[in-house]
Coordinates of C-alpha atoms and ligand atoms in Angstrom, one line a residue:
X257 CA 3.6 24.6 6.4
X258 CA 0.9 27.2 6.5
X259 CA -1.7 26.2 4.1
X260 CA -4.7 24.1 5.2
X261 CA -4.6 20.4 4.3
X262 CA -7.7 19.0 2.9
X263 CA -7.9 15.3 3.9
X264 CA -10.6 12.9 2.8
X265 CA -11.2 9.8 5.0
X266 CA -12.8 6.8 3.4
X267 CA -13.1 4.3 6.3
X268 CA -14.9 1.6 4.3
X269 CA -15.9 -1.8 5.5
X270 CA -15.0 -4.4 8.2
X271 CA -12.1 -3.2 10.4
X272 CA -11.7 -0.2 8.1
X273 CA -13.6 2.3 10.4
X274 CA -11.7 1.1 13.5
X275 CA -8.2 1.4 12.0
X276 CA -9.2 4.7 10.2
X277 CA -10.2 6.2 13.5
X278 CA -6.7 5.5 14.9
X279 CA -5.1 6.9 11.8
X280 CA -7.2 10.1 12.1
X281 CA -6.3 10.4 15.8
X282 CA -2.6 10.3 15.0
X283 CA -3.0 12.7 12.1
X284 CA -4.9 15.2 14.2
X285 CA -2.4 15.0 17.0
X286 CA 0.8 15.3 14.9
X287 CA -0.8 18.1 12.9
X288 CA -1.4 20.0 16.1
X289 CA 2.2 19.4 17.2
X290 CA 3.5 20.9 13.9
X291 CA 0.9 23.7 13.6
X292 CA -0.7 22.2 10.5
X293 CA -4.3 23.2 9.8
X294 CA -6.5 20.3 8.7
X295 CA -9.8 20.1 7.0
X296 CA -11.0 16.5 7.4
X297 CA -14.0 15.2 5.5
X298 CA -15.5 11.7 5.5
X299 CA -17.3 9.8 2.8
X300 CA -18.4 6.2 2.1
X301 CA -16.7 3.6 -0.1
X302 CA -17.1 -0.1 -0.6
X303 CA -19.9 -2.3 0.8
X304 CA -21.2 0.4 3.1
X305 CA -21.5 2.7 0.1
X306 CA -23.4 0.1 -1.8
X307 CA -25.8 -0.4 1.1
X308 CA -26.4 3.3 1.8
X309 CA -25.8 5.0 -1.6
X310 CA -26.5 2.3 -4.1
X311 CA -22.9 2.1 -5.6
X312 CA -19.4 1.3 -4.3
X313 CA -18.3 4.9 -4.8
X314 CA -20.5 7.9 -5.7
X315 CA -19.7 10.5 -8.2
X316 CA -19.7 13.1 -5.4
X317 CA -17.1 11.1 -3.5
X318 CA -14.9 10.9 -6.5
X319 CA -15.2 14.7 -7.0
X320 CA -14.3 15.3 -3.3
X321 CA -11.4 12.9 -3.7
X322 CA -10.1 14.8 -6.7
X323 CA -10.1 18.0 -4.7
X324 CA -8.5 16.6 -1.6
X325 CA -4.8 17.1 -0.9
X326 CA -4.6 13.5 0.3
X327 CA -6.9 10.5 0.9
X328 CA -6.9 7.9 3.6
X329 CA -8.7 4.6 2.9
X330 CA -9.5 1.9 5.5
X331 CA -10.5 -1.1 3.4
X332 CA -13.3 -2.4 1.2
X333 CA -15.2 -5.6 0.9
X334 CA -16.6 -8.5 2.8
X335 CA -18.7 -11.7 2.6
X336 CA -21.9 -9.7 2.6
X337 CA -21.2 -8.5 -0.9
X338 CA -19.4 -11.6 -2.3
X339 CA -22.3 -12.7 -4.5
X340 CA -22.3 -9.5 -6.5
X341 CA -20.7 -9.3 -10.0
X342 CA -17.1 -7.9 -10.0
X343 CA -18.3 -4.7 -11.6
X344 CA -20.7 -4.1 -8.7
X345 CA -18.6 -5.3 -5.8
X346 CA -17.2 -3.1 -3.0
X347 CA -13.6 -3.5 -4.5
X348 CA -14.9 -1.7 -7.6
X349 CA -15.1 1.5 -5.5
X350 CA -11.3 1.4 -4.8
X351 CA -10.4 0.4 -8.4
X352 CA -12.5 3.3 -9.7
X353 CA -10.8 5.7 -7.3
X354 CA -7.4 4.5 -8.3
X355 CA -8.1 4.9 -12.0
X356 CA -10.1 8.2 -11.9
X357 CA -7.3 9.8 -9.9
X358 CA -4.6 8.1 -12.1
X359 CA -2.9 6.7 -9.0
X360 CA -0.6 4.5 -11.0
X361 CA 2.3 4.2 -8.6
X362 CA 1.7 2.0 -5.6
X363 CA 4.5 2.0 -3.0
X364 CA 4.5 -0.9 -0.5
X365 CA 7.4 -0.9 1.9
X366 CA 8.1 -4.0 3.9
X367 CA 10.4 -3.7 6.8
X368 CA 11.1 -5.8 9.9
X369 CA 10.6 -4.3 13.3
X370 CA 12.9 -5.1 16.2
X371 CA 10.8 -7.1 18.7
X372 CA 8.5 -8.5 16.0
X373 CA 10.9 -11.1 14.6
X374 CA 9.2 -13.9 16.5
X375 CA 5.8 -12.9 15.1
X376 CA 6.8 -13.9 11.6
X377 CA 6.5 -17.5 10.5
X378 CA 10.0 -17.0 9.0
X379 CA 13.2 -17.5 10.9
X380 CA 14.6 -14.4 12.7
X381 CA 17.9 -14.4 10.7
X382 CA 16.0 -14.4 7.4
X383 CA 14.0 -11.2 8.2
X384 CA 16.2 -9.3 10.7
X385 CA 16.8 -5.7 9.6
X386 CA 15.1 -6.2 6.3
X387 CA 13.9 -3.2 4.3
X388 CA 12.4 -3.6 0.9
X389 CA 10.1 -1.5 -1.3
X390 CA 7.6 -3.0 -3.7
X391 CA 6.6 -0.6 -6.5
X392 CA 3.5 -1.9 -8.0
X393 CA 1.9 -0.6 -11.2
X394 CA -1.7 0.1 -10.1
X395 CA -3.9 1.5 -12.9
X396 CA -3.1 -0.9 -15.8
X397 CA -2.4 -4.5 -16.6
X398 CA -5.0 -7.3 -16.2
X399 CA -7.0 -5.4 -13.6
X400 CA -8.1 -2.8 -16.2
X401 CA -7.4 -4.4 -19.6
X402 CA -10.0 -4.7 -22.2
X403 CA -11.6 -6.8 -23.6
X404 CA -12.9 -8.6 -20.5
X405 CA -15.8 -10.9 -20.4
X406 CA -17.6 -13.8 -18.7
X407 CA -20.2 -15.8 -20.4
X408 CA -21.7 -19.3 -19.8
X409 CA -19.0 -21.1 -21.7
X410 CA -15.8 -19.1 -21.0
X411 CA -14.3 -16.0 -19.5
X412 CA -11.3 -13.9 -20.2
X413 CA -9.3 -10.8 -19.2
X414 CA -6.6 -8.9 -21.0
X415 CA -3.1 -8.2 -19.6
X416 CA -2.0 -5.2 -21.5
X417 CA 0.6 -2.5 -21.0
X418 CA 1.5 0.5 -23.1
X419 CA 5.0 2.0 -23.4
X420 CA 4.0 5.1 -21.4
X421 CA 2.5 3.0 -18.6
X422 CA 5.6 0.9 -18.1
X423 CA 7.9 3.9 -18.5
X424 CA 6.3 5.9 -15.8
X425 CA 6.3 3.1 -13.2
X426 CA 9.9 2.4 -14.1
X427 CA 10.8 6.0 -13.5
X428 CA 9.2 5.9 -10.0
X429 CA 11.1 2.7 -9.2
X430 CA 14.4 4.0 -10.4
X431 CA 13.9 7.3 -8.6
X432 CA 13.1 5.4 -5.4
X433 CA 16.1 3.1 -5.9
X434 CA 18.4 6.2 -6.2
X435 CA 17.4 7.2 -2.7
X436 CA 17.9 3.7 -1.4
X437 CA 20.5 1.0 -2.2
X438 CA 20.4 1.5 -5.9
X439 CA 19.1 -2.0 -6.8
X440 CA 16.0 -2.9 -8.7
X441 CA 14.5 -6.3 -9.4
X442 CA 11.9 -6.1 -12.1
X443 CA 9.5 -9.1 -11.8
X444 CA 7.7 -10.5 -14.8
X445 CA 6.9 -13.7 -16.6
X446 CA 8.9 -13.0 -19.7
X447 CA 9.4 -16.7 -20.4
X448 CA 5.8 -17.1 -21.3
X449 CA 4.0 -13.7 -21.7
X450 CA 4.6 -11.1 -24.5
X451 CA 3.3 -8.4 -22.2
X452 CA 6.2 -9.3 -19.9
X453 CA 8.8 -9.4 -22.7
X454 CA 7.6 -5.8 -23.5
X455 CA 7.7 -4.8 -19.9
X456 CA 11.3 -6.1 -19.6
X457 CA 12.5 -4.2 -22.7
X458 CA 11.1 -0.9 -21.4
X459 CA 12.7 -1.5 -18.0
X460 CA 16.1 -2.0 -19.7
X461 CA 15.5 1.2 -21.8
X462 CA 14.7 3.3 -18.7
X463 CA 17.6 1.8 -16.8
X464 CA 20.1 3.5 -19.2
X465 CA 19.1 6.8 -17.6
X466 CA 20.2 5.5 -14.3
X467 CA 23.7 4.0 -14.7
X468 CA 24.2 3.8 -10.9
X469 CA 21.2 1.6 -10.4
X470 CA 21.7 -2.2 -10.9
X471 CA 18.7 -3.7 -12.6
X472 CA 18.0 -7.4 -12.5
X473 CA 15.0 -9.3 -13.8
X474 CA 13.3 -12.2 -12.1
X475 CA 10.4 -14.4 -13.1
X476 CA 7.4 -14.0 -10.8
X477 CA 7.3 -17.6 -9.6
X478 CA 11.0 -17.5 -8.7
X479 CA 10.5 -14.1 -7.1
X480 CA 7.7 -15.5 -4.9
X481 CA 10.1 -18.2 -3.6
X482 CA 13.1 -15.8 -3.2
X483 CA 11.0 -13.4 -1.2
X484 CA 10.5 -16.0 1.6
X485 CA 13.9 -17.8 1.1
X486 CA 16.3 -14.9 0.9
X487 CA 14.4 -11.6 1.1
X488 CA 17.4 -9.5 2.0
X489 CA 18.7 -9.8 -1.6
X490 CA 16.1 -7.2 -2.6
X491 CA 16.0 -3.4 -2.4
X492 CA 13.3 -2.2 -4.8
X493 CA 11.0 -4.6 -6.5
X494 CA 9.0 -3.3 -9.5
X495 CA 6.1 -5.2 -10.9
X496 CA 2.8 -5.1 -12.8
X497 CA -0.5 -4.8 -11.1
X498 CA -1.4 -8.4 -10.5
X499 CA 2.1 -9.7 -9.8
X500 CA 2.7 -6.8 -7.4
X501 CA -0.6 -7.5 -5.6
X502 CA 0.5 -11.1 -4.9
X503 CA 4.1 -10.3 -4.0
X504 CA 3.1 -7.6 -1.6
X505 CA 1.0 -10.0 0.4
X506 CA 3.9 -12.4 0.5
X507 CA 6.2 -9.7 1.7
X508 CA 3.9 -8.9 4.5
X509 CA 5.0 -12.1 6.2
X510 CA 8.4 -10.6 6.5
X511 CA 7.4 -7.8 8.9
X512 CA 5.5 -10.2 11.2
X513 CA 2.0 -9.4 10.2
X514 CA 0.1 -7.9 7.2
X515 CA -1.3 -5.6 9.9
X516 CA 2.0 -3.7 9.9
X517 CA 2.2 -2.7 6.2
X518 CA 1.3 0.7 4.9
X519 CA 1.0 1.9 1.3
X520 CA 0.9 4.9 -0.8
X521 CA -0.7 5.2 -4.3
X522 CA 0.5 8.2 -6.1
X523 CA -0.3 10.0 -9.4
X524 CA 2.3 12.1 -11.3
X525 CA 1.6 15.1 -9.1
X526 CA 2.2 13.1 -5.9
X527 CA -1.4 13.3 -5.0
X528 CA -1.9 10.2 -2.9
X529 CA -4.2 7.7 -1.5
X530 CA -2.9 6.1 1.6
X531 CA -4.1 2.8 2.9
X532 CA -3.1 -0.3 4.9
X533 CA -2.1 -3.2 2.7
X534 CA -4.4 -5.5 4.7
X535 CA -8.0 -6.2 4.0
X536 CA -11.2 -5.6 5.9
X537 CA -10.9 -8.7 8.2
X538 CA -14.7 -9.1 8.7
X539 CA -14.1 -11.9 11.2
X540 CA -12.6 -9.5 13.7
X541 CA -14.5 -6.3 12.8
X542 CA -16.0 -4.4 15.8
X543 CA -13.9 -6.3 18.3
X544 CA -11.3 -3.6 18.9
X545 CA -8.5 -6.1 18.3
X546 CA -7.4 -5.0 14.8
X547 CA -3.9 -3.7 14.3
X548 CA -4.0 0.0 13.5
X549 CA -0.2 0.3 12.8
X550 CA -0.4 -0.2 9.0
X551 CA -2.9 2.7 9.0
X552 CA -0.9 4.8 11.2
X553 CA 2.3 4.2 9.2
X554 CA 0.2 5.1 6.1
X555 CA -0.4 8.5 7.6
X556 CA 3.4 8.7 7.9
X557 CA 3.7 8.0 4.2
X558 CA 1.2 10.8 3.5
X559 CA 3.5 13.3 5.2
X560 CA 6.5 12.0 3.3
X561 CA 5.0 11.7 -0.2
X562 CA 2.2 14.2 -0.5
X563 CA 3.4 16.9 2.0
X564 CA 7.2 16.5 1.6
X565 CA 7.6 16.3 5.4
X566 CA 9.7 13.3 5.8
X567 CA 10.6 14.4 9.4
X568 CA 7.0 13.8 10.5
X569 CA 7.0 10.4 8.7
X570 CA 10.1 9.4 10.6
X571 CA 8.6 10.6 13.8
X572 CA 5.6 8.3 13.3
X573 CA 7.8 5.4 12.3
X574 CA 10.0 5.9 15.4
X575 CA 6.9 6.0 17.6
X576 CA 5.8 2.7 16.1
X577 CA 9.2 1.1 16.6
X578 CA 9.4 2.3 20.2
X579 CA 5.9 1.0 21.2
X580 CA 6.8 -2.4 19.6
X581 CA 10.2 -2.6 21.3
X582 CA 8.4 -1.8 24.6
X583 CA 6.5 -5.0 24.0
X584 CA 3.1 -3.6 23.2
X585 CA 1.3 -5.4 20.4
X586 CA -2.2 -6.1 19.1
X587 CA -3.4 -9.7 19.0
X588 CA -2.2 -10.4 15.5
X589 CA 1.4 -9.9 16.3
X590 CA 1.4 -11.2 19.9
X591 CA 3.9 -13.9 21.0
X592 CA 4.8 -15.1 24.5
X593 CA 5.6 -12.1 26.9
X594 CA 4.0 -9.5 24.7
X595 CA 1.6 -7.0 26.2
X596 CA -1.6 -7.2 24.2
X597 CA -3.5 -4.0 23.8
X598 CA -6.7 -3.0 21.9
X599 CA -6.9 -1.1 18.6
X600 CA -7.6 2.1 20.5
X601 CA -5.0 1.6 23.2
X602 CA -2.4 1.1 20.4
X603 CA -3.4 4.4 18.8
X604 CA -3.1 6.1 22.3
X605 CA 0.4 4.5 22.8
X606 CA 1.6 5.8 19.4
X607 CA 0.4 9.3 20.3
X608 CA 2.0 9.2 23.7
X609 CA 5.3 8.4 22.0
X610 CA 5.1 11.1 19.3
X611 CA 6.2 14.0 21.4
Ligands
IPM195 C1 -4.9 -4.5 -2.6 C2 -6.2 -5.2 -2.6 C3 -7.0 -4.8 -3.9 C4 -6.2 -5.1 -5.1 C5 -8.4 -5.3 -3.9 C6 -9.2 -4.9 -2.7 C7 -9.1 -4.7 -5.2 O1 -6.0 -6.6 -2.6 O2 -4.9 -3.3 -2.5 O3 -3.9 -5.1 -2.6 O4 -6.3 -6.3 -5.6 O5 -5.5 -4.3 -5.6
MN196 MN1 -3.9 -7.2 -2.4

């Protein structure tokens, strides 16, 4: 790869800056190893942007994000900004970025790591060698539907999907399934909601183009239970914005800690925003104990999805696996006998295992 890669870092709030710093360290190191030129810029998002620039994301930041080849985001939000109205909260910065860049396809893999089985609250045999991918629709549904309102007597939101919105997320899920075990579970609430009945019809329509892929449907309440009871039945799960949000937090238990899960949010040109699935953990911010592995694995996803360099993504994944099987962990995934290291030491260990 010869062209320069323009990467925007949006560290955000809470532990965001700490985990971003480790992600950046790994990105810089691996790019040197592979002779990739980087142009890294940094801007504000979330609560810190509200405090310093007066809004959760500035127009300038959106413009820079649109021009970047890929974006890394640490996390947004915290108790300091809880009292603000939803339209002014730190989270609005992330939602605006997702919608302005049309990042409709959110990929959230969930895998178990050898050596971390005891960190999960689930039994070892339930999660051993698990590998699932949640494909979450990210720019539609109840998160963005209109009308929406809150007044003194009542409040409402609108869960709405158009044909095109469901078709394009279905395509992403089926394409992903084709490269995996060719099984999709579409999660909805079609026994109650028209929007889900519609979603299901379109999933079935798109499935005709992929005769090799087995499509099944599951109601979201059942899916939540199945995810903890028998997660290995799943390969690709595709769901709407809100259901996918909830299911991906549940699936984080499977890998030992939410601190392990990376994500990619892509538009139709594979431009991507990469972020850990976890939040900003304000209670542990600034203590150097946050787990940077979700962020580091998100850099791996950046190479796979935005730069078509899956070899580098595998290298990063292997380094993470090696460090964990050597017994090194951050506090969130520590069990008896594990060697607890700081956020920064974890970043250094990954780098030491990349060569
Ligand atoms: C996530 C987060 C966001 C979401 C918040 C911060 C708006 O929970 O990325 O899963 O709900 O999508
Ligand atoms: Mn979430």
